[in-house]
Tab-separated table of C-alpha atoms (C1' of nucleotides) in Angstrom:
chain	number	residue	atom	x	y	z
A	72	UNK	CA	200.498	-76.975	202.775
A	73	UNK	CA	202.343	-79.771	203.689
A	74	UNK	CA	200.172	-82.929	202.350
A	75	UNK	CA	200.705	-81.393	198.848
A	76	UNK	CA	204.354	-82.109	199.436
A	77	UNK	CA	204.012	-85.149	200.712
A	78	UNK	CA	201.983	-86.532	197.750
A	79	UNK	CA	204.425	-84.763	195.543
A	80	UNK	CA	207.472	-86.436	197.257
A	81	UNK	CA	205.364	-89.587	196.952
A	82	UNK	CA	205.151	-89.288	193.825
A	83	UNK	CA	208.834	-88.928	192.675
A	84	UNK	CA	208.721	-92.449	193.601
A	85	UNK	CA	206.602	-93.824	190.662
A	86	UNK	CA	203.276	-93.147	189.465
A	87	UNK	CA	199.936	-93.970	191.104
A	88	UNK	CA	197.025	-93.707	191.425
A	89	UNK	CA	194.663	-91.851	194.365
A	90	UNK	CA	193.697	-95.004	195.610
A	91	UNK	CA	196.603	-96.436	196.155
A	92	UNK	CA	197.889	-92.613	197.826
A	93	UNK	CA	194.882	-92.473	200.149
A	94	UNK	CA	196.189	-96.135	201.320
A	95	UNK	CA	199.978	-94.597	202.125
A	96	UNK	CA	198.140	-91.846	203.656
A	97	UNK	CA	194.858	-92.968	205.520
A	98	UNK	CA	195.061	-93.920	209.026
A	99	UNK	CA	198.125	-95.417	208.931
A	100	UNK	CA	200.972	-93.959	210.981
A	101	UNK	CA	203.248	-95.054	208.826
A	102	UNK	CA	204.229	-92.040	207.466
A	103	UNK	CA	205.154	-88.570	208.338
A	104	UNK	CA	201.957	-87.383	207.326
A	105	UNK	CA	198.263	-88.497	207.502
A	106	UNK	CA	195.153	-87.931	205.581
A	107	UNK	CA	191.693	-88.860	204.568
A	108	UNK	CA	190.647	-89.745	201.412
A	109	UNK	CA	188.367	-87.158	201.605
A	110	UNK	CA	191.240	-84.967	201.481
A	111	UNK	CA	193.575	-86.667	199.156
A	112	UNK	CA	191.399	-86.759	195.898
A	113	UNK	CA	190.187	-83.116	196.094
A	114	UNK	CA	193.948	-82.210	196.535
A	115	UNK	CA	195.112	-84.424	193.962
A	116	UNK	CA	192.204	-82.442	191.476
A	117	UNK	CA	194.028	-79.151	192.408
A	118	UNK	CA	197.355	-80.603	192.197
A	119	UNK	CA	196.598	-81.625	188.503
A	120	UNK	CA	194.480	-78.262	187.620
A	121	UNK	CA	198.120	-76.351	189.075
A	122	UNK	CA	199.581	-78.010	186.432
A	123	UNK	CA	202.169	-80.225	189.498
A	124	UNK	CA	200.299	-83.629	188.223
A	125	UNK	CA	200.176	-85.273	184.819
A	126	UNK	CA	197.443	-88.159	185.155
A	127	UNK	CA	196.942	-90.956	183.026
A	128	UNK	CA	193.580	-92.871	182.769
A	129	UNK	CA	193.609	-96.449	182.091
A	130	UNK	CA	191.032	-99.259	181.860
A	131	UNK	CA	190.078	-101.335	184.335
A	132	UNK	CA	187.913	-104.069	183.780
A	133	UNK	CA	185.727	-103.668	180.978
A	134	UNK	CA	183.234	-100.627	182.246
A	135	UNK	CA	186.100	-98.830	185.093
A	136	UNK	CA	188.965	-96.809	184.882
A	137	UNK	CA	191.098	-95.242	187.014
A	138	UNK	CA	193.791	-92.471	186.977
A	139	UNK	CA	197.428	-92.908	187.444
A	140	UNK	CA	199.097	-90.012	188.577
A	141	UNK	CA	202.404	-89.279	188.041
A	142	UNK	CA	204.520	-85.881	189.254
A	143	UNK	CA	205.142	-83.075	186.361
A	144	UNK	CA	208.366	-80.955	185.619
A	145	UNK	CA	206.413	-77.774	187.720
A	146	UNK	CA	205.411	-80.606	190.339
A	147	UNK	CA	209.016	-81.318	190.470
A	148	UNK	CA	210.275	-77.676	191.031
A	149	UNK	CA	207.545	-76.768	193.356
A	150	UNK	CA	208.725	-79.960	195.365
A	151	UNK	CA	212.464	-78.528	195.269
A	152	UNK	CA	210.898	-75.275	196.418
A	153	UNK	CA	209.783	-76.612	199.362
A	154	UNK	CA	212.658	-78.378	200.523
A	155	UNK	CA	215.094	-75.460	199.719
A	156	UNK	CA	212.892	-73.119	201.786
A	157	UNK	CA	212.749	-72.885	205.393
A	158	UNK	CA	209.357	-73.670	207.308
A	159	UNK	CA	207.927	-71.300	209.649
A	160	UNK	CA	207.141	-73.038	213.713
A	161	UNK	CA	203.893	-72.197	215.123
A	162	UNK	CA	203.507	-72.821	218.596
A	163	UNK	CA	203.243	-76.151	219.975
A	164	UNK	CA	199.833	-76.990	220.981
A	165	UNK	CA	198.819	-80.233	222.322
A	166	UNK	CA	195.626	-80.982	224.344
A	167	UNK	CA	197.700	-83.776	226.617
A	168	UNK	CA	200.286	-81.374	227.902
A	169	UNK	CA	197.546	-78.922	228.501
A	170	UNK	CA	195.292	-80.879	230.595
A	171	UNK	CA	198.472	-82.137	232.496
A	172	UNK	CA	198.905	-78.801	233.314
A	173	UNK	CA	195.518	-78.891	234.939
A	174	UNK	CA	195.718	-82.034	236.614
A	175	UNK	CA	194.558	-80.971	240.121
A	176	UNK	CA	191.219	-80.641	238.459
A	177	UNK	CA	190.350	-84.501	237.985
A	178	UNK	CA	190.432	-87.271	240.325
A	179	UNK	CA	193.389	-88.841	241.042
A	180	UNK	CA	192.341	-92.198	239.774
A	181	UNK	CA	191.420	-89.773	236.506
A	182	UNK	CA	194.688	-88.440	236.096
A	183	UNK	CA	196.523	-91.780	236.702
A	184	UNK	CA	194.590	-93.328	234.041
A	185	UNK	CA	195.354	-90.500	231.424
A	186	UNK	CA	198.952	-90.520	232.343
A	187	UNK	CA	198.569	-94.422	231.836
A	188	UNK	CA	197.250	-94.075	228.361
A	189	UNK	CA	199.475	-91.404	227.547
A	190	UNK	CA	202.315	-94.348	228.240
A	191	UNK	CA	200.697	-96.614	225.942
A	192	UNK	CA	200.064	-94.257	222.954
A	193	UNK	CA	203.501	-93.747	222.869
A	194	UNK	CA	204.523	-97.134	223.760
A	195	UNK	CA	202.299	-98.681	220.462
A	196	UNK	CA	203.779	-95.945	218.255
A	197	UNK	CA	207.273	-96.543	219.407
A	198	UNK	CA	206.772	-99.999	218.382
A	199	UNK	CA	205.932	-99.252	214.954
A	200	UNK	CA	208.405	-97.020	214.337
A	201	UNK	CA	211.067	-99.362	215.664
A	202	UNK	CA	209.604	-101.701	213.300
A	203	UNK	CA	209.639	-99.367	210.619
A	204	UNK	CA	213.335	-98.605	211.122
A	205	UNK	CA	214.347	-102.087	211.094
A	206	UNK	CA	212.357	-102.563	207.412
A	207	UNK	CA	214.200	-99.148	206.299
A	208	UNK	CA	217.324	-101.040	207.373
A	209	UNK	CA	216.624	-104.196	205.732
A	210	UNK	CA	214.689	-102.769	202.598
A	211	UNK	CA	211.922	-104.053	203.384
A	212	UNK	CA	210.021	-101.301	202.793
A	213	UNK	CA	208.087	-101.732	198.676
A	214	UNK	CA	208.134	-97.636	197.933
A	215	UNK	CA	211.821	-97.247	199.333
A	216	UNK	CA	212.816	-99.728	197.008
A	217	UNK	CA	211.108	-98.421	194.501
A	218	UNK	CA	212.538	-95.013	195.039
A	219	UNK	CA	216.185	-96.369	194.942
A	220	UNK	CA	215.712	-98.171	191.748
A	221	UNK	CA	214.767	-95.065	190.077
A	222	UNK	CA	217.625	-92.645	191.682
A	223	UNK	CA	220.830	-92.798	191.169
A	224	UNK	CA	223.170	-94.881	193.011
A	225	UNK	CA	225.319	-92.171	194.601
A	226	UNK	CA	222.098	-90.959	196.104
A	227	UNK	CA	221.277	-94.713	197.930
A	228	UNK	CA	222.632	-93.746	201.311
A	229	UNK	CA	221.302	-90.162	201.965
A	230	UNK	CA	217.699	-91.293	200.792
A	231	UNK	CA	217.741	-94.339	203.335
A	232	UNK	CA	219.254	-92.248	205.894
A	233	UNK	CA	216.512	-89.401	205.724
A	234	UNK	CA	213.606	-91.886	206.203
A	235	UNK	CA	215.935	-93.214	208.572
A	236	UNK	CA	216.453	-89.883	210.643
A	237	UNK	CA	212.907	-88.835	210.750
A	238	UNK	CA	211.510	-91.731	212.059
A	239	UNK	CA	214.366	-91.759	214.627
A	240	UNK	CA	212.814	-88.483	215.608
A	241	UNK	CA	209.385	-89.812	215.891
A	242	UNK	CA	211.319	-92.884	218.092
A	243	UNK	CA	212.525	-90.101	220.355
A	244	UNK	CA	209.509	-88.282	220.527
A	245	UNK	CA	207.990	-92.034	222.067
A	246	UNK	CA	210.140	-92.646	224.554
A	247	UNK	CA	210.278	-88.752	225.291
A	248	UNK	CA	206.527	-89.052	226.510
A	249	UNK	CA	206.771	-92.294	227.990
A	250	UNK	CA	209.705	-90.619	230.278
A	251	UNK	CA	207.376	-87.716	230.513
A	252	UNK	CA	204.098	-89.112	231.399
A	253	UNK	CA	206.467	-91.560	234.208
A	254	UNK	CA	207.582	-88.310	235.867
A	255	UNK	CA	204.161	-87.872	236.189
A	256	UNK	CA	202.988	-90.952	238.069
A	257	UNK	CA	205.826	-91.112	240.137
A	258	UNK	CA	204.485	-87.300	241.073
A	259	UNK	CA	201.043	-87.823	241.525
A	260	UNK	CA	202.350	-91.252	244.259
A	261	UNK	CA	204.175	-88.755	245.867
A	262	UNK	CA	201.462	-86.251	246.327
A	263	UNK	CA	198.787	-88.625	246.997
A	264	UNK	CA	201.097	-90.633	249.341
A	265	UNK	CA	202.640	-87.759	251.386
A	266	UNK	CA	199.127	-85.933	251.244
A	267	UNK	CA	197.720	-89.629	252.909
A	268	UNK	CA	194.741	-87.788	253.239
A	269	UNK	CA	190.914	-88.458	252.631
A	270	UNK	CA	191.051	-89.503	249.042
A	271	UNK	CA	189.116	-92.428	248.366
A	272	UNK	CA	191.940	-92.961	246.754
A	273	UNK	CA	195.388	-95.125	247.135
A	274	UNK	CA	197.211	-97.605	244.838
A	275	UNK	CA	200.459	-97.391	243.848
A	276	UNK	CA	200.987	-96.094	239.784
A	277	UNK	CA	202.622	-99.236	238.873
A	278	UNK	CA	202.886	-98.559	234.601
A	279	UNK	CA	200.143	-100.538	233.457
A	280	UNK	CA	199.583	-101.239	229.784
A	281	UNK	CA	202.398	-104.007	228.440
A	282	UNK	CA	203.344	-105.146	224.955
B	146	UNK	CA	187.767	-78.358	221.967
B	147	UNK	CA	190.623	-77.576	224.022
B	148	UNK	CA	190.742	-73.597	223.265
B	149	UNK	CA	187.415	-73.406	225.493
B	150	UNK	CA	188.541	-76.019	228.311
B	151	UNK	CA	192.084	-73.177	228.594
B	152	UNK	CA	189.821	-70.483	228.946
B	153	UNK	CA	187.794	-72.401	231.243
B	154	UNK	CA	190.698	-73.165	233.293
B	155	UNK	CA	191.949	-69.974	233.263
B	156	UNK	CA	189.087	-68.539	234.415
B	157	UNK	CA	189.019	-70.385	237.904
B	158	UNK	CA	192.141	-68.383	239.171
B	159	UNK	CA	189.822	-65.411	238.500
B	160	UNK	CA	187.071	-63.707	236.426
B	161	UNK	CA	188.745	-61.749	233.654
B	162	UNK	CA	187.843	-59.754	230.784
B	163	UNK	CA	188.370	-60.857	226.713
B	164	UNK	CA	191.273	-58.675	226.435
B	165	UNK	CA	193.388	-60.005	229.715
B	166	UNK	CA	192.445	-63.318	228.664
B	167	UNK	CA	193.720	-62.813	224.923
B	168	UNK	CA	196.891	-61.176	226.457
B	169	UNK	CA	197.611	-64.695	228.098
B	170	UNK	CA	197.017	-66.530	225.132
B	171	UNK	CA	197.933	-63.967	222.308
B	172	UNK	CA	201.372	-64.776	220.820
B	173	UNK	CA	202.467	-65.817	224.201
B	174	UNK	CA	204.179	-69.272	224.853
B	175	UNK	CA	203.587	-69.066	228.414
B	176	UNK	CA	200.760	-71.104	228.240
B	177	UNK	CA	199.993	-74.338	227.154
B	178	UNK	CA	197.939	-73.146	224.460
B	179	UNK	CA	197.758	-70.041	222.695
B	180	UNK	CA	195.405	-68.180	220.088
B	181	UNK	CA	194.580	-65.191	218.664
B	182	UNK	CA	191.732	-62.445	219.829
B	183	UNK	CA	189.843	-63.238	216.670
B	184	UNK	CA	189.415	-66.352	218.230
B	185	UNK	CA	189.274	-66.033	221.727
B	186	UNK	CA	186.142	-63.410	221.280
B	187	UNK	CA	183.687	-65.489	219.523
B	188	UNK	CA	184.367	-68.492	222.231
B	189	UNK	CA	183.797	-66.227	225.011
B	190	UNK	CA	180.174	-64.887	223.615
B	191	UNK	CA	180.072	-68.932	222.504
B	192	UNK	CA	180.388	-70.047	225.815
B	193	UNK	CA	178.567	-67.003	227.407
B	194	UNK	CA	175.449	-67.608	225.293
B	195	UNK	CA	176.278	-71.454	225.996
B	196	UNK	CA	175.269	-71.014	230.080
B	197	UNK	CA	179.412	-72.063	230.756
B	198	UNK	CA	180.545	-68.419	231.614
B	199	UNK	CA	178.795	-65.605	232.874
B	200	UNK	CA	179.518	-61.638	232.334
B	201	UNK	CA	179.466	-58.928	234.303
B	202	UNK	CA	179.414	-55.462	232.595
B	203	UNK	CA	182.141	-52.520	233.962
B	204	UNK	CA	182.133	-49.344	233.064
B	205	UNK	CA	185.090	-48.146	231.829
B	206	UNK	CA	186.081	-44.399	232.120
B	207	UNK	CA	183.219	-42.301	230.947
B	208	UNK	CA	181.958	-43.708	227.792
B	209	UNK	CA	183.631	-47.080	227.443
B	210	UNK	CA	182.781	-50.517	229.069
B	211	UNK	CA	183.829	-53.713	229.145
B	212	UNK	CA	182.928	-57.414	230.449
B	213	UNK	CA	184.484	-59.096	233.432
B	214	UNK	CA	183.754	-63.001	232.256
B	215	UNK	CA	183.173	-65.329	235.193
B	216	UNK	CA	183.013	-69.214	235.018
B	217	UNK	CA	179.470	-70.447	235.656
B	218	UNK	CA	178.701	-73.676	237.616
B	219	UNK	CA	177.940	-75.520	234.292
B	220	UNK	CA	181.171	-73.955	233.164
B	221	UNK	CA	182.677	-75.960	236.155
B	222	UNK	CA	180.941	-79.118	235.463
B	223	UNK	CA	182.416	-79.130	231.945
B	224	UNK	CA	185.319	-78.071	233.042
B	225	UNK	CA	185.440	-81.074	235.266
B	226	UNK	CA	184.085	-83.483	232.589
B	227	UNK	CA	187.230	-82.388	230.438
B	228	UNK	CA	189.524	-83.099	232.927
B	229	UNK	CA	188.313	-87.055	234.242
B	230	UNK	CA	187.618	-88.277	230.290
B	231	UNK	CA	190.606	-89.124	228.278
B	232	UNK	CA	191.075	-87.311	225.255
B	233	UNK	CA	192.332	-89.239	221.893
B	234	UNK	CA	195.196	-89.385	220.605
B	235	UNK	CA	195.775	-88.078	216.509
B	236	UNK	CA	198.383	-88.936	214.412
B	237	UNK	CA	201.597	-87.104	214.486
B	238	UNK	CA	201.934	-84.288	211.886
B	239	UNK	CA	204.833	-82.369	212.008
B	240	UNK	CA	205.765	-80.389	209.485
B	241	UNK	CA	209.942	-80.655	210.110
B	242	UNK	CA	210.085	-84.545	210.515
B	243	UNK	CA	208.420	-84.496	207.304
B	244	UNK	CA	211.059	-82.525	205.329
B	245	UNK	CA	213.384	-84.350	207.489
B	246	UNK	CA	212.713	-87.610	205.738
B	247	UNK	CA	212.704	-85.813	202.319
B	248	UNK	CA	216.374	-84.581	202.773
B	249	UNK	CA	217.423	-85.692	199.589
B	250	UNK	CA	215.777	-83.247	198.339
B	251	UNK	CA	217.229	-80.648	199.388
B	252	UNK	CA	221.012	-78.995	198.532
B	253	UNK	CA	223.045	-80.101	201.584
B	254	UNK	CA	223.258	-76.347	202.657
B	255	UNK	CA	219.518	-76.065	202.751
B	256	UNK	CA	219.370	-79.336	204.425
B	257	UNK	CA	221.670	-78.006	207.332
B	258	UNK	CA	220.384	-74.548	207.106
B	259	UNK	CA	216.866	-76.049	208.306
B	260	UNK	CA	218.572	-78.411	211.092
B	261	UNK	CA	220.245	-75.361	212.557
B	262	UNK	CA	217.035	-73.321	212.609
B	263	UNK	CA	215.277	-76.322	214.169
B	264	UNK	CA	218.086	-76.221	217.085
B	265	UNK	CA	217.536	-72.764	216.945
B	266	UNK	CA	213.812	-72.279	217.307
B	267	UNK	CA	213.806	-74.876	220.079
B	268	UNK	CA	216.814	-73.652	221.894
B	269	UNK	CA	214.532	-70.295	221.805
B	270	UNK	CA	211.424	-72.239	223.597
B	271	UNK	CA	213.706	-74.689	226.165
B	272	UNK	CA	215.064	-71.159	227.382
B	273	UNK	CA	211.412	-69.545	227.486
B	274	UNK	CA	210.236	-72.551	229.551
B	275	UNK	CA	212.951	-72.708	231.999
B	276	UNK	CA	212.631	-69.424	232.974
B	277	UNK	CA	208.746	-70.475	233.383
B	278	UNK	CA	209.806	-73.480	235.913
B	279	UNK	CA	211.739	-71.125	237.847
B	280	UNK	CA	209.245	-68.577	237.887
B	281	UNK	CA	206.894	-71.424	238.997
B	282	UNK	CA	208.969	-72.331	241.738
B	283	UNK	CA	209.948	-68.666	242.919
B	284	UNK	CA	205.700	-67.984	242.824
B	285	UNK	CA	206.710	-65.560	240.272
B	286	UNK	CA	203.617	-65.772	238.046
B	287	UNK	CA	200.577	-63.872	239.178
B	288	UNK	CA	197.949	-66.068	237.737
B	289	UNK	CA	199.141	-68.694	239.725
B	290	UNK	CA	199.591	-66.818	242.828
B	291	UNK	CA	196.234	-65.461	242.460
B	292	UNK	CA	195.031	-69.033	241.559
B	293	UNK	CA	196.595	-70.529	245.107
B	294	UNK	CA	194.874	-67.449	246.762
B	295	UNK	CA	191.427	-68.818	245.851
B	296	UNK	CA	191.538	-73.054	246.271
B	297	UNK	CA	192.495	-74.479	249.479
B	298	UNK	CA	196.014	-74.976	251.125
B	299	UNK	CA	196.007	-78.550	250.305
B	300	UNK	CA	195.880	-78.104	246.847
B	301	UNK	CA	198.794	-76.050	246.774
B	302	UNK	CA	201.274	-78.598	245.944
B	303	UNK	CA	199.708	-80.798	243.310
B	304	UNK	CA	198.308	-77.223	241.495
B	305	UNK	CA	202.106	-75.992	241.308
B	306	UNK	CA	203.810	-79.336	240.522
B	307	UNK	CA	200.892	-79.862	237.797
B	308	UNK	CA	202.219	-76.492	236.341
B	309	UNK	CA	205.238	-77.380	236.454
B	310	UNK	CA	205.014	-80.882	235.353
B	311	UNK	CA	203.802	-79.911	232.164
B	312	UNK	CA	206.594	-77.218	231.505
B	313	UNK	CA	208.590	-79.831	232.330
B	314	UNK	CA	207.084	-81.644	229.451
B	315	UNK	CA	207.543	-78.694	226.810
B	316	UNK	CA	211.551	-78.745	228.682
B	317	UNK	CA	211.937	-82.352	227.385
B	318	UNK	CA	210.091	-82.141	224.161
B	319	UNK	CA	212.880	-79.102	223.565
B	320	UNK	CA	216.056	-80.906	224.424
B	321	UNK	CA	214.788	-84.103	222.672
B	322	UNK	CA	214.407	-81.868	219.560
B	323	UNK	CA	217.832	-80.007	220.156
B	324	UNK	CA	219.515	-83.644	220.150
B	325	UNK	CA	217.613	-84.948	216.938
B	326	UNK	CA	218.631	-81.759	214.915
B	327	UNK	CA	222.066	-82.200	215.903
B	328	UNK	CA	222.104	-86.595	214.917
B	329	UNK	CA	220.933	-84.458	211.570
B	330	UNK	CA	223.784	-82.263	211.214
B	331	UNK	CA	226.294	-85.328	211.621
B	332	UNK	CA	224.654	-87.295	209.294
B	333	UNK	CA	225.184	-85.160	206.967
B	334	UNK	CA	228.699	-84.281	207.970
B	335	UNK	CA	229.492	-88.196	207.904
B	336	UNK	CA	227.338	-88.487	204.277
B	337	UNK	CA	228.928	-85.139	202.876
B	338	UNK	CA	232.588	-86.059	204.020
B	339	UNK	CA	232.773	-89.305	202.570
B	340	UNK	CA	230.294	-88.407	199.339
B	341	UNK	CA	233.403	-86.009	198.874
B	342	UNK	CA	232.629	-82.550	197.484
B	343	UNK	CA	230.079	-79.418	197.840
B	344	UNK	CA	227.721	-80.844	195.014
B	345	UNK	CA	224.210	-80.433	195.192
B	346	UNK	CA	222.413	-83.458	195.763
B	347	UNK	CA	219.447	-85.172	194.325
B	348	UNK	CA	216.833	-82.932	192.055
B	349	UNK	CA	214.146	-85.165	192.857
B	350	UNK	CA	212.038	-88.067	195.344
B	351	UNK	CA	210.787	-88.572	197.848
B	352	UNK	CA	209.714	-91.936	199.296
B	353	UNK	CA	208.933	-94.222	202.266
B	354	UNK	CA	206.785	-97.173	202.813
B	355	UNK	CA	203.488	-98.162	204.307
B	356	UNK	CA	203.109	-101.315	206.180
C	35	DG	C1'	197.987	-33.804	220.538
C	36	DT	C1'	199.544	-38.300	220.027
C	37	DA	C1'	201.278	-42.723	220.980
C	38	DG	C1'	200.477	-46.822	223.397
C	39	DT	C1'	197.381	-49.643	225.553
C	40	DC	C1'	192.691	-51.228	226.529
C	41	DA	C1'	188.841	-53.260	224.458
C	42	DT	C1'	186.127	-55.703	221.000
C	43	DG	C1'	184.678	-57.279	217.082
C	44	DT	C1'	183.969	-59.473	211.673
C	45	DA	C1'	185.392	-62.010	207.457
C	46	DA	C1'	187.818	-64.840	204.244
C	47	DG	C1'	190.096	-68.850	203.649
C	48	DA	C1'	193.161	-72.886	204.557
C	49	DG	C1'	193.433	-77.318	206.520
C	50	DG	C1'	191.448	-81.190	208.741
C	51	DT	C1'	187.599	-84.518	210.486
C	52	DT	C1'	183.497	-87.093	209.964
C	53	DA	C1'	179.829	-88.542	207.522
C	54	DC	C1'	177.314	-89.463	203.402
C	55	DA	C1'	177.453	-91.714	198.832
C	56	DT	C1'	178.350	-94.659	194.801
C	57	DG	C1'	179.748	-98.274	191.919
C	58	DA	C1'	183.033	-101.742	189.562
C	59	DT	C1'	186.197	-105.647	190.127
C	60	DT	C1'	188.065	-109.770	192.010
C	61	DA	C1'	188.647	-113.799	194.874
C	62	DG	C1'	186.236	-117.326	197.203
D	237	DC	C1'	176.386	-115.006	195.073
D	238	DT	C1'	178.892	-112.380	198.235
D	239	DA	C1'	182.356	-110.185	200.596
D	240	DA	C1'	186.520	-107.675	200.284
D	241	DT	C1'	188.974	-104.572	197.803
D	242	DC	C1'	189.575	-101.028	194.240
D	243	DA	C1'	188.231	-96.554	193.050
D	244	DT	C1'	186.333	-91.928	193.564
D	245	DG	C1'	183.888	-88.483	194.990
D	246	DT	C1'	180.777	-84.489	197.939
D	247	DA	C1'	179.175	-81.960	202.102
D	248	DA	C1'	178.947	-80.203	206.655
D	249	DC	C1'	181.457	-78.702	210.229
D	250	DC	C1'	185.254	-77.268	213.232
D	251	DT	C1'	189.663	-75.044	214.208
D	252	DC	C1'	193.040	-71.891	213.281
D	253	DT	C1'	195.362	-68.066	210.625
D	254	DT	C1'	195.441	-63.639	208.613
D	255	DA	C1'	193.557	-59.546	207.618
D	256	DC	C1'	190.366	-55.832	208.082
D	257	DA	C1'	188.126	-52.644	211.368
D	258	DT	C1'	186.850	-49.549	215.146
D	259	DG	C1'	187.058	-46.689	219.038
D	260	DA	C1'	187.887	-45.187	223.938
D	261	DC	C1'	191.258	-44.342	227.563
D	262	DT	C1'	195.733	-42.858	229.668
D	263	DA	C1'	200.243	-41.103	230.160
D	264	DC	C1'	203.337	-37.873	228.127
DNA sequence: GTAGTCATGTAAGAGGTTACATGATTAG
DNA sequence: CTAATCATGTAACCTCTTACATGACTAC
């Protein structure tokens, strides 16, 4: 149940309301975590039915109104729960490894290209996490200075250094596939070339995809 | 889809029944993609009633039977189909990096108690999946033998080092997790040492920042 | 006989995706 | 007035996990 921890940790932040969650949350890859909105608000009902969200509904405009959340005392401990307790691993299971595993089943021009887009998946996302980094560094980043001002002082450097260190993993991850998926051109050049065969086939797996 | 595309794939090294398939994919990490029985039955009578498999009822002993499962020509074709188009790509959603980035959280034993399992549980799968490269190159696993017994010669090389590639892939994913754990552990040396004592740390946040 | 393996299911529920839906407010 | 943004939902569907269930066969 991790996106219930995530809004809670959001949360600890400063109030807010769904809206503005869903916006930290939707399709961005900005953080750790993604969701829908469709999956937010529901949560965010249960969240405040558990008794983990105190909401507050204010005007706005003259006929609207909207609800700004805010994390409880029981939201709090049930946060603190979570990151006291160890998470369980399932096994990894991701589609792009698997069908890499089962390359000799598509073309070659078919495998280049997914090997190709594999590089610049990784390649986009390492540039926004890069970017991300930097604004950690330079506190650029609205909710992380928000989150200082309301924590203590002595408490600064381990909070920048945790968004820090898990978006240095995600950085890793990147270029980890980006090495990967390179293996695996350089692999299928070899093959192809040595095999010289009747492929209709040749071209050389120069990385495509810039930026 | 991918459960049904593994089974698929599978299944062209040789017609099996449920129960050998869902001892492949059971609990195992020898595969690229695992589930449980509950699962794998309803896909097979899924894809059975679906034209992509066909069955061939055994008896076994005296009373008993079972189904040999076969892959189909359609099954083929969509096997195919899986393999040329390029699947998307989702966002990230790891359970770890996100607890990561909520360290703060945490008391500092906690915080390195969950680092070390991380090294742990990945130290666990980089030794599972080197044994499975060597086994790959030593023809150790019967699937695959059985698998080069029934495509051509020619094949032989790019349906090994496809195997093997993707291992290779799980291999790297493992170290590159080993590595970040451990940038975890001295962070928190370096924060803890010069922080000074064994306090606990914050009781509450969370953060980070959208673009 | 009995334990382990072979063999095959169903059901409830959590978590996630995609689509369908609505309406007020604000900036131009 | 009109488009973008703020704001909030529901519903259908798929995938995966966990648990409940059953029974025959085989080696000891």
């Amino acid at each position: 149940m991790s996106l219930r921890h995530a809004l809670l940790a959001v949360l600890t932040a400063e109030p807010m309301t769904g809206y503005q969650l869903v916006k930290y949350f939707d399709g961005t890859v900005v953080f750790m975590w993604s969701a829908p909105h469709s999956q937010i608000y529901p949560e965010l009902q249960r969240m405040l039915k558990g008794g983990l969200l105190e909401a507050e509904v204010v005007p706005r405009g003259r006929h609207a109104e909207k609800r700004i959340y805010s994390i409880s005392g029981a939201g709090r401990a049930e946060l603190r729960r979570w990151a006291e307790e160890t998470s369980p691993y399932q096994s990894e299971r991701d589609p792009h490894r698997l069908k890499a595993a089962y390359m000799e089943l598509a073309s070659p021009e078919a495998a280049r290209e997914q090997l190709n887009a594999h590089i610049r998946h990784y390649r986009e996302r390492l540039g926004i996490w890069e970017r991300i980094v930097e604004d950690i560094d330079d506190r650029r980043i609205p909710l992380l200075r928000q989150r200082l001002r309301t924590h203590p002082a002595d408490q600064y450097e381990l909070i920048v250094e945790a968004k820090r260190f898990a978006f240095q993993g995600e950085i890793d991850r990147a270029r980890m596939e980006i090495d990967w998926a390179g293996k695996g051109l350089a692999l299928l050049d070899r093959l192809h070339r040595s095999a010289g065969a009747s492929g209709p086939v040749a071209a050389s797996s120069a990385v495509e995809g810039g930026a």
